Coordinates of N, CA and C in Angstrom, one line a residue:
Chain A
X1 N 67.6 65.9 189.2 CA 67.4 64.7 188.4 C 68.2 63.5 189.0
X2 N 67.6 62.3 189.1 CA 68.2 61.2 189.7 C 68.9 60.3 188.8
X3 N 68.9 60.5 187.5 CA 69.5 59.6 186.6 C 68.5 58.7 185.9
X4 N 69.0 57.7 185.1 CA 68.2 56.8 184.4 C 67.7 55.7 185.4
X5 N 66.5 55.5 185.4 CA 65.9 54.4 186.3 C 65.3 53.3 185.5
X6 N 65.4 52.1 186.1 CA 64.9 50.9 185.4 C 64.1 50.1 186.4
X7 N 63.0 49.6 185.9 CA 62.1 48.7 186.8 C 61.6 47.5 186.0
X8 N 61.5 46.4 186.6 CA 62.0 46.1 187.9 C 63.6 45.9 187.9
X9 N 64.2 45.8 189.0 CA 65.6 45.6 189.0 C 65.9 44.1 188.8
X10 N 65.0 43.2 189.2 CA 65.2 41.8 189.0 C 63.9 41.2 188.6
X11 N 64.0 40.2 187.7 CA 62.8 39.5 187.2 C 63.1 38.1 187.0
X12 N 62.4 37.2 187.7 CA 62.5 35.8 187.5 C 61.2 35.3 186.8
X13 N 61.4 34.5 185.8 CA 60.2 34.1 185.0 C 60.4 32.7 184.5
X14 N 59.3 32.0 184.2 CA 59.4 30.7 183.6 C 59.5 30.8 182.1
X15 N 60.2 29.8 181.5 CA 60.3 29.8 180.1 C 58.9 29.8 179.5
X16 N 58.8 30.6 178.4 CA 57.5 30.7 177.7 C 56.6 31.9 178.1
X17 N 57.0 32.5 179.3 CA 56.2 33.6 179.8 C 56.7 34.9 179.1
X18 N 55.8 35.9 179.1 CA 56.2 37.2 178.6 C 56.6 38.1 179.7
X19 N 57.6 39.0 179.4 CA 58.1 39.9 180.4 C 58.2 41.3 179.8
X20 N 58.0 42.3 180.6 CA 58.1 43.7 180.2 C 59.0 44.5 181.2
X21 N 59.9 45.2 180.6 CA 60.8 46.1 181.5 C 60.5 47.6 181.1
X22 N 60.8 48.4 182.1 CA 60.6 49.8 181.9 C 61.8 50.6 182.1
X23 N 62.0 51.6 181.3 CA 63.2 52.5 181.5 C 62.7 54.0 181.5
X24 N 63.1 54.7 182.5 CA 62.8 56.1 182.5 C 64.1 56.9 182.4
X25 N 64.3 57.6 181.3 CA 65.6 58.3 181.0 C 65.7 59.5 181.8
X26 N 66.8 60.2 181.7 CA 67.0 61.5 182.3 C 66.1 62.4 181.5
X27 N 65.4 63.3 182.2 CA 64.5 64.2 181.6 C 65.2 65.1 180.6
X28 N 64.6 65.4 179.5 CA 65.1 66.2 178.4 C 66.1 65.4 177.5
X29 N 66.4 64.2 177.9 CA 67.2 63.4 177.0 C 66.3 62.8 175.9
X30 N 66.6 63.1 174.6 CA 65.7 62.6 173.6 C 66.1 61.3 173.0
X31 N 67.3 60.8 173.3 CA 67.8 59.5 172.8 C 67.7 58.5 173.9
X32 N 67.3 57.3 173.6 CA 67.2 56.2 174.6 C 67.7 54.9 173.9
X33 N 68.5 54.2 174.6 CA 69.1 53.0 174.1 C 68.8 51.8 175.0
X34 N 68.7 50.6 174.4 CA 68.7 49.4 175.1 C 69.9 48.5 174.7
X35 N 70.5 47.9 175.8 CA 71.6 47.0 175.6 C 71.3 45.7 176.4
X36 N 72.0 44.7 176.1 CA 71.9 43.4 176.8 C 73.3 43.0 177.2
X37 N 73.4 42.5 178.4 CA 74.7 42.1 178.9 C 74.7 40.7 179.6
X38 N 75.4 39.8 179.1 CA 75.5 38.4 179.7 C 76.8 38.4 180.5
X39 N 76.9 37.4 181.4 CA 78.0 37.3 182.3 C 79.4 37.3 181.6
X40 N 80.3 38.2 182.0 CA 81.6 38.2 181.5 C 81.8 38.9 180.2
X41 N 80.7 39.4 179.6 CA 80.8 40.1 178.3 C 80.4 41.6 178.5
X42 N 80.8 42.4 177.6 CA 80.4 43.8 177.6 C 79.0 43.9 177.1
X43 N 78.3 45.0 177.3 CA 77.0 45.2 176.8 C 76.9 45.1 175.3
X44 N 75.8 44.5 174.8 CA 75.5 44.5 173.4 C 74.3 45.4 173.0
X45 N 74.5 46.2 172.0 CA 73.5 47.1 171.6 C 72.3 46.3 171.0
X46 N 71.1 46.7 171.4 CA 69.8 46.1 170.9 C 69.1 47.1 170.0
X47 N 68.8 48.3 170.5 CA 68.0 49.2 169.7 C 68.1 50.6 170.3
X48 N 67.7 51.6 169.6 CA 67.6 53.0 170.2 C 66.5 53.8 169.5
X49 N 66.1 54.8 170.3 CA 65.1 55.7 169.9 C 65.6 57.2 169.9
X50 N 65.1 57.9 169.0 CA 65.2 59.4 169.1 C 63.8 59.9 169.2
X51 N 63.5 60.5 170.4 CA 62.1 60.8 170.7 C 61.3 59.5 170.7
X52 N 60.2 59.5 169.9 CA 59.4 58.3 169.9 C 59.8 57.3 168.7
X53 N 60.7 57.8 167.9 CA 61.0 57.0 166.7 C 62.1 56.0 167.0
X54 N 61.9 54.7 166.6 CA 62.9 53.7 166.8 C 63.8 53.8 165.5
X55 N 65.0 54.2 165.7 CA 65.9 54.5 164.6 C 66.8 53.3 164.1
X56 N 67.1 52.4 165.1 CA 68.0 51.3 164.7 C 67.7 50.1 165.6
X57 N 67.7 48.9 165.0 CA 67.5 47.7 165.7 C 68.7 46.7 165.3
X58 N 69.2 46.1 166.3 CA 70.3 45.1 166.1 C 69.7 43.8 165.5
X59 N 70.6 43.1 164.8 CA 70.2 41.7 164.4 C 69.9 40.8 165.6
X60 N 70.5 41.2 166.8 CA 70.2 40.4 168.0 C 68.8 40.5 168.4
X61 N 68.1 41.5 168.0 CA 66.7 41.7 168.4 C 65.8 40.8 167.6
X62 N 65.5 39.6 168.1 CA 64.6 38.7 167.4 C 63.2 39.3 167.4
X63 N 62.3 38.6 166.7 CA 60.9 39.1 166.6 C 60.2 38.8 167.9
X64 N 60.8 38.2 168.9 CA 60.1 38.0 170.2 C 60.4 39.3 171.0
X65 N 61.3 40.1 170.6 CA 61.6 41.3 171.3 C 60.9 42.5 170.7
X66 N 60.3 43.4 171.5 CA 59.7 44.6 171.0 C 59.9 45.7 171.9
X67 N 60.3 46.9 171.4 CA 60.6 48.0 172.3 C 59.7 49.2 171.8
X68 N 59.2 50.0 172.7 CA 58.4 51.1 172.4 C 58.8 52.3 173.2
X69 N 58.5 53.5 172.7 CA 58.7 54.7 173.5 C 57.6 55.7 173.0
X70 N 56.4 55.4 173.4 CA 55.2 56.0 172.8 C 55.2 57.5 172.9
X71 N 55.6 58.1 173.9 CA 55.5 59.6 174.1 C 56.9 60.2 174.1
X72 N 57.9 59.5 173.7 CA 59.2 60.1 173.7 C 59.8 60.3 175.0
X73 N 59.2 59.7 176.1 CA 59.8 59.8 177.4 C 60.3 58.4 177.9
X74 N 59.4 57.7 178.6 CA 59.9 56.4 179.1 C 59.8 55.4 177.9
X75 N 60.5 54.2 178.1 CA 60.4 53.2 177.1 C 60.2 51.8 177.8
X76 N 59.6 50.9 177.0 CA 59.4 49.6 177.5 C 60.0 48.6 176.5
X77 N 60.6 47.5 177.1 CA 61.1 46.4 176.3 C 60.4 45.2 176.7
X78 N 59.7 44.6 175.7 CA 58.9 43.3 176.0 C 59.6 42.2 175.3
X79 N 59.7 41.1 176.1 CA 60.2 39.8 175.5 C 59.0 38.8 175.6
X80 N 58.6 38.3 174.4 CA 57.5 37.3 174.4 C 58.1 35.9 174.4
X81 N 57.4 35.0 175.0 CA 57.8 33.6 174.9 C 59.3 33.4 175.3
X82 N 59.6 33.9 176.5 CA 61.0 33.9 177.0 C 61.6 32.5 176.9
X83 N 62.9 32.5 176.6 CA 63.8 31.3 176.5 C 64.9 31.5 177.5
X84 N 65.5 30.4 177.9 CA 66.6 30.4 178.9 C 67.7 31.3 178.4
X85 N 67.9 31.3 177.1 CA 69.0 32.2 176.5 C 68.7 33.6 176.6
X86 N 67.5 34.0 177.0 CA 67.2 35.4 177.2 C 67.7 35.9 178.6
X87 N 68.2 35.0 179.5 CA 68.7 35.4 180.8 C 69.9 36.3 180.6
X88 N 69.8 37.5 181.2 CA 70.8 38.5 181.0 C 70.5 39.7 181.8
X89 N 71.4 40.7 181.8 CA 71.1 42.0 182.3 C 70.7 42.9 181.2
X90 N 69.5 43.6 181.3 CA 69.1 44.5 180.3 C 69.3 45.9 180.7
X91 N 70.1 46.6 180.0 CA 70.5 48.0 180.4 C 69.9 49.0 179.5
X92 N 69.5 50.1 180.1 CA 68.9 51.2 179.3 C 69.9 52.4 179.5
X93 N 70.0 53.2 178.5 CA 70.9 54.4 178.6 C 70.1 55.5 177.8
X94 N 70.5 56.8 178.2 CA 69.9 57.9 177.5 C 71.0 58.9 177.2
X95 N 70.7 59.8 176.3 CA 71.6 60.9 176.0 C 70.9 62.0 175.3
X96 N 71.5 63.2 175.4 CA 70.9 64.4 174.8 C 71.6 64.5 173.4
X97 N 70.8 64.7 172.4 CA 71.3 64.7 171.1 C 72.5 65.7 170.9
X98 N 72.4 66.8 171.6 CA 73.5 67.7 171.5 C 74.8 67.3 172.1
X99 N 74.7 66.3 173.0 CA 75.8 65.8 173.7 C 75.8 64.3 173.5
X100 N 75.6 63.8 172.3 CA 75.4 62.3 172.2 C 76.6 61.5 172.4
X101 N 77.7 62.1 172.6 CA 78.9 61.3 172.9 C 78.7 60.6 174.2
X102 N 78.0 61.2 175.1 CA 77.9 60.6 176.5 C 76.6 59.9 176.7
X103 N 76.6 58.7 177.0 CA 75.4 57.9 177.3 C 75.4 57.7 178.8
X104 N 74.2 57.9 179.4 CA 74.1 57.7 180.8 C 73.3 56.4 181.0
X105 N 73.8 55.5 181.7 CA 73.2 54.2 181.9 C 72.4 54.0 183.2
X106 N 71.4 53.3 183.1 CA 70.7 52.9 184.3 C 71.3 51.7 185.0
X107 N 70.7 51.2 186.1 CA 71.3 50.1 186.8 C 71.0 48.7 186.2
X108 N 70.1 48.7 185.3 CA 69.8 47.5 184.6 C 68.7 46.7 185.3
X109 N 68.1 45.8 184.5 CA 67.1 44.8 185.0 C 67.7 43.4 184.7
X110 N 67.9 42.7 185.8 CA 68.4 41.3 185.6 C 67.3 40.3 185.4
X111 N 67.3 39.7 184.3 CA 66.3 38.7 183.9 C 66.8 37.3 184.1
X112 N 66.1 36.4 184.8 CA 66.4 35.0 184.9 C 65.3 34.2 184.4
X113 N 65.5 33.4 183.4 CA 64.5 32.6 182.8 C 64.7 31.1 183.3
X114 N 63.8 30.6 184.0 CA 64.0 29.2 184.5 C 63.4 28.2 183.5
Chain B
X1 N 82.7 47.6 162.3 CA 83.1 48.5 163.4 C 84.6 48.3 163.7
X2 N 85.3 49.4 163.9 CA 86.7 49.3 164.3 C 86.8 48.6 165.7
X3 N 87.9 47.8 165.8 CA 88.0 47.0 167.1 C 89.1 47.6 168.0
X4 N 89.0 47.3 169.2 CA 90.0 47.6 170.2 C 90.5 46.4 170.9
X5 N 91.8 46.4 171.3 CA 92.4 45.3 172.1 C 92.8 45.8 173.4
X6 N 92.4 45.2 174.5 CA 92.7 45.5 175.8 C 93.2 44.3 176.6
X7 N 94.0 44.5 177.6 CA 94.3 43.3 178.5 C 93.1 42.9 179.2
X8 N 93.0 41.6 179.5 CA 91.8 41.1 180.2 C 91.7 41.6 181.6
X9 N 92.9 41.7 182.3 CA 92.8 42.2 183.6 C 94.1 42.9 184.0
X10 N 94.1 43.7 185.0 CA 95.3 44.4 185.5 C 95.1 44.6 187.0
X11 N 96.2 44.7 187.7 CA 96.2 45.0 189.1 C 97.0 46.2 189.4
X12 N 96.6 46.9 190.4 CA 97.3 48.1 190.8 C 97.1 48.3 192.3
X13 N 98.1 49.0 192.9 CA 98.0 49.3 194.4 C 97.2 50.5 194.6
X14 N 96.5 50.6 195.7 CA 95.8 51.7 196.0 C 96.7 53.0 196.2
X15 N 96.2 54.1 195.8 CA 96.9 55.4 195.8 C 98.0 55.5 194.8
X16 N 98.2 54.6 193.9 CA 99.2 54.7 192.9 C 98.5 54.9 191.5
X17 N 99.2 55.5 190.6 CA 98.7 55.8 189.3 C 98.4 54.4 188.5
X18 N 97.5 54.4 187.7 CA 97.1 53.3 186.9 C 97.1 53.7 185.4
X19 N 97.8 52.9 184.6 CA 97.8 53.2 183.1 C 97.1 52.0 182.4
X20 N 96.0 52.2 181.8 CA 95.2 51.2 181.2 C 95.4 51.3 179.6
X21 N 96.0 50.3 179.0 CA 96.3 50.5 177.6 C 95.2 50.0 176.7
X22 N 95.2 50.5 175.5 CA 94.2 50.1 174.5 C 94.8 50.3 173.1
X23 N 94.8 49.2 172.3 CA 95.2 49.3 171.0 C 94.1 49.3 170.0
X24 N 94.2 50.2 169.0 CA 93.1 50.3 168.0 C 93.8 50.6 166.7
X25 N 94.5 49.7 166.1 CA 95.3 49.9 164.9 C 94.5 50.2 163.7
X26 N 93.2 49.8 163.7 CA 92.4 50.1 162.5 C 91.5 51.3 162.6
X27 N 91.9 52.2 163.5 CA 91.1 53.4 163.8 C 91.0 54.2 162.5
X28 N 89.8 54.8 162.3 CA 89.7 55.7 161.1 C 89.7 57.1 161.6
X29 N 89.8 58.0 160.6 CA 90.0 59.4 160.9 C 88.8 60.0 161.7
X30 N 87.6 59.4 161.6 CA 86.4 60.0 162.2 C 86.0 59.2 163.5
X31 N 86.9 58.3 163.9 CA 86.6 57.6 165.1 C 87.1 58.3 166.3
X32 N 86.2 58.5 167.3 CA 86.5 59.0 168.6 C 86.9 57.9 169.5
X33 N 87.8 58.1 170.4 CA 88.2 57.1 171.4 C 87.4 57.4 172.7
X34 N 86.6 56.5 173.2 CA 85.8 56.6 174.4 C 86.2 55.6 175.4
X35 N 86.1 56.0 176.7 CA 86.3 55.1 177.8 C 85.1 55.1 178.7
X36 N 84.6 53.9 179.0 CA 83.5 53.8 179.9 C 84.0 52.8 181.0
X37 N 83.4 52.8 182.2 CA 83.8 51.8 183.2 C 82.5 51.3 183.8
X38 N 82.6 50.1 184.3 CA 81.4 49.5 184.9 C 81.8 48.9 186.2
X39 N 81.3 49.6 187.3 CA 81.5 49.1 188.6 C 80.6 47.9 188.9
X40 N 81.0 47.1 189.9 CA 80.2 45.9 190.1 C 78.7 46.2 190.4
X41 N 77.9 45.4 189.7 CA 76.4 45.5 189.9 C 75.8 46.9 189.5
X42 N 76.5 47.6 188.6 CA 76.0 48.8 188.1 C 76.1 48.9 186.5
X43 N 75.4 49.8 186.0 CA 75.5 50.0 184.5 C 76.8 50.8 184.2
X44 N 77.2 50.7 182.9 CA 78.5 51.4 182.6 C 78.4 52.9 182.9
X45 N 79.5 53.5 183.0 CA 79.6 55.0 183.4 C 80.7 55.6 182.5
X46 N 80.3 56.7 181.9 CA 81.2 57.4 181.0 C 82.4 57.9 181.8
X47 N 83.6 57.8 181.2 CA 84.8 58.3 181.9 C 85.4 59.5 181.1
X48 N 85.7 59.3 179.8 CA 86.4 60.3 179.1 C 86.4 60.0 177.6
X49 N 86.6 60.9 176.7 CA 86.7 60.6 175.3 C 87.6 61.7 174.6
X50 N 88.2 61.3 173.5 CA 89.0 62.2 172.8 C 89.2 61.8 171.3
X51 N 89.7 62.7 170.5 CA 89.9 62.5 169.1 C 91.4 62.4 168.7
X52 N 92.1 63.4 169.0 CA 93.5 63.4 168.7 C 94.4 63.9 169.8
X53 N 93.9 64.9 170.5 CA 94.7 65.5 171.6 C 94.5 64.8 172.9
X54 N 95.4 64.8 173.8 CA 95.2 64.3 175.2 C 94.1 65.1 175.9
X55 N 93.4 64.4 176.7 CA 92.3 65.0 177.4 C 92.4 64.8 178.9
X56 N 91.9 65.7 179.7 CA 91.9 65.6 181.1 C 90.5 65.9 181.6
X57 N 90.0 65.2 182.6 CA 88.8 65.6 183.3 C 89.0 65.2 184.8
X58 N 87.9 65.4 185.6 CA 88.1 65.1 187.0 C 88.3 63.7 187.3
X59 N 87.9 62.8 186.4 CA 88.0 61.4 186.7 C 89.4 60.8 186.2
X60 N 89.8 61.2 185.1 CA 91.0 60.6 184.5 C 91.6 61.4 183.4
X61 N 92.7 60.9 182.8 CA 93.3 61.5 181.7 C 93.4 60.5 180.6
X62 N 93.3 61.0 179.3 CA 93.4 60.1 178.2 C 94.6 60.6 177.3
X63 N 95.6 59.7 177.2 CA 96.7 60.0 176.4 C 96.6 59.2 175.1
X64 N 96.6 59.9 173.9 CA 96.4 59.3 172.6 C 97.7 59.4 171.9
X65 N 98.1 58.3 171.3 CA 99.4 58.2 170.5 C 99.3 59.1 169.3
X66 N 100.4 59.6 168.9 CA 100.4 60.5 167.7 C 99.8 59.9 166.5
X67 N 100.0 58.6 166.3 CA 99.4 57.9 165.1 C 98.0 57.4 165.4
X68 N 97.5 57.7 166.6 CA 96.2 57.3 167.1 C 95.9 55.8 167.1
X69 N 96.9 55.0 166.9 CA 96.7 53.5 166.9 C 96.7 53.0 168.3
X70 N 96.9 53.8 169.3 CA 96.8 53.3 170.7 C 96.5 54.5 171.6
X71 N 96.0 54.1 172.8 CA 95.7 55.2 173.8 C 95.8 54.6 175.1
X72 N 95.9 55.4 176.1 CA 96.1 55.0 177.5 C 95.2 55.8 178.4
X73 N 94.4 55.1 179.2 CA 93.6 55.8 180.2 C 94.4 55.8 181.5
X74 N 94.5 57.0 182.1 CA 95.3 57.2 183.3 C 94.5 57.6 184.4
X75 N 94.5 56.8 185.5 CA 93.9 57.1 186.7 C 95.0 57.6 187.6
X76 N 95.0 58.8 188.0 CA 96.2 59.4 188.7 C 96.5 58.8 190.0
X77 N 95.4 58.5 190.7 CA 95.6 58.0 192.1 C 94.5 57.0 192.4
X78 N 94.7 55.7 192.2 CA 93.6 54.8 192.2 C 93.1 54.6 193.7
X79 N 91.8 54.4 193.8 CA 91.2 54.1 195.1 C 90.5 52.7 194.9
X80 N 90.1 52.2 196.0 CA 89.4 50.9 195.9 C 88.1 51.0 195.1
X81 N 87.5 52.2 195.1 CA 86.3 52.4 194.3 C 86.5 52.5 192.8
X82 N 87.8 52.5 192.4 CA 88.0 52.4 191.0 C 88.1 51.0 190.4
X83 N 87.9 50.0 191.3 CA 87.9 48.7 190.8 C 86.7 48.5 190.0
X84 N 86.9 48.1 188.7 CA 85.8 48.0 187.7 C 86.3 47.4 186.4
X85 N 85.4 47.2 185.5 CA 85.8 46.8 184.1 C 85.8 48.1 183.3
X86 N 86.9 48.3 182.7 CA 87.1 49.5 181.9 C 87.1 49.2 180.4
X87 N 86.2 49.9 179.7 CA 86.0 49.6 178.3 C 86.6 50.7 177.4
X88 N 87.4 50.4 176.4 CA 87.9 51.3 175.4 C 87.1 51.1 174.2
X89 N 86.5 52.1 173.6 CA 85.5 52.0 172.6 C 85.9 53.0 171.5
X90 N 85.7 52.6 170.2 CA 85.8 53.5 169.1 C 84.4 53.8 168.6
X91 N 84.1 55.1 168.5 CA 82.8 55.5 167.9 C 83.0 56.5 166.8
X92 N 82.5 56.1 165.7 CA 82.5 57.1 164.5 C 81.7 58.3 164.9
X93 N 82.1 59.4 164.3 CA 81.3 60.7 164.6 C 79.9 60.6 164.3
X94 N 79.5 59.7 163.3 CA 78.1 59.6 162.9 C 77.4 58.5 163.5
X95 N 78.0 57.8 164.4 CA 77.4 56.5 165.0 C 76.9 56.8 166.4
X96 N 75.7 56.4 166.7 CA 75.1 56.7 168.0 C 75.3 55.6 169.0
X97 N 75.2 54.4 168.5 CA 75.3 53.3 169.5 C 76.8 53.1 169.9
X98 N 76.9 52.3 171.0 CA 78.3 52.0 171.5 C 78.5 50.5 171.3
X99 N 79.6 50.1 170.8 CA 80.0 48.7 170.6 C 81.0 48.4 171.7
X100 N 80.6 47.7 172.7 CA 81.5 47.3 173.8 C 82.3 46.1 173.4
X101 N 83.6 46.0 173.9 CA 84.3 44.8 173.9 C 84.2 44.1 175.3
X102 N 85.2 43.3 175.6 CA 85.2 42.7 176.9 C 85.8 43.6 178.0
X103 N 86.6 44.6 177.6 CA 87.2 45.5 178.6 C 88.3 44.9 179.4
X104 N 88.9 45.7 180.3 CA 89.9 45.3 181.2 C 89.4 45.3 182.6
X105 N 89.5 44.2 183.3 CA 89.0 44.2 184.7 C 90.2 44.7 185.6
X106 N 90.0 45.8 186.2 CA 91.0 46.4 187.1 C 90.8 46.1 188.5
X107 N 91.8 45.4 189.1 CA 91.7 45.1 190.6 C 92.6 46.1 191.3
X108 N 92.1 46.6 192.4 CA 92.9 47.5 193.2 C 93.2 46.9 194.5
X109 N 94.5 46.8 194.8 CA 95.0 46.1 196.0 C 95.2 47.1 197.1
X110 N 94.6 46.9 198.3 CA 94.7 47.8 199.4 C 96.2 47.9 200.0

């Protein structure tokens, strides 16, 4: 297993466009998390899934953001009508419920909104 | 969420031990103390966690004060690859998400 992967690694878009990011967790990990990190700050929790069920969403997750994990494996995070304030690193992490203390993070997708 | 306080930055010489402090005076009985680190241009990486007793693993040691209001992450022999931001985090036993603070940026001097 090669760990959590995220695609794309970098995305530049114009304000108002929609973007979608993908996260492939470590196989057999049933929990998947999305975080956002801006420069100089620690990551901020956005949402998480157990299998295909979205169990918690942060207040930070506006209605322009939507996340899915349709088959309980990979997940997508879509941002509609992007704003310059959405520019950040979007991190995905996964964990196995039996060892949920440890989250394994991907390398992130860096979004730049012009 | 319980909060932690860490120094913004620290420096250490290569091949010397590093002690990274963390204060968590409002810790509750069900909060675990976790440490993650984030190397440049990478996602965070789990380091170690504990509840009451000191813990050791291949990466580091975690020393927890008797009253649990503070803890120290110990890197026994720092290398240049240990230069990173180190996050001290409290997680309730029933909480799945991680609440990160700003962490301590550790600089290693050759």
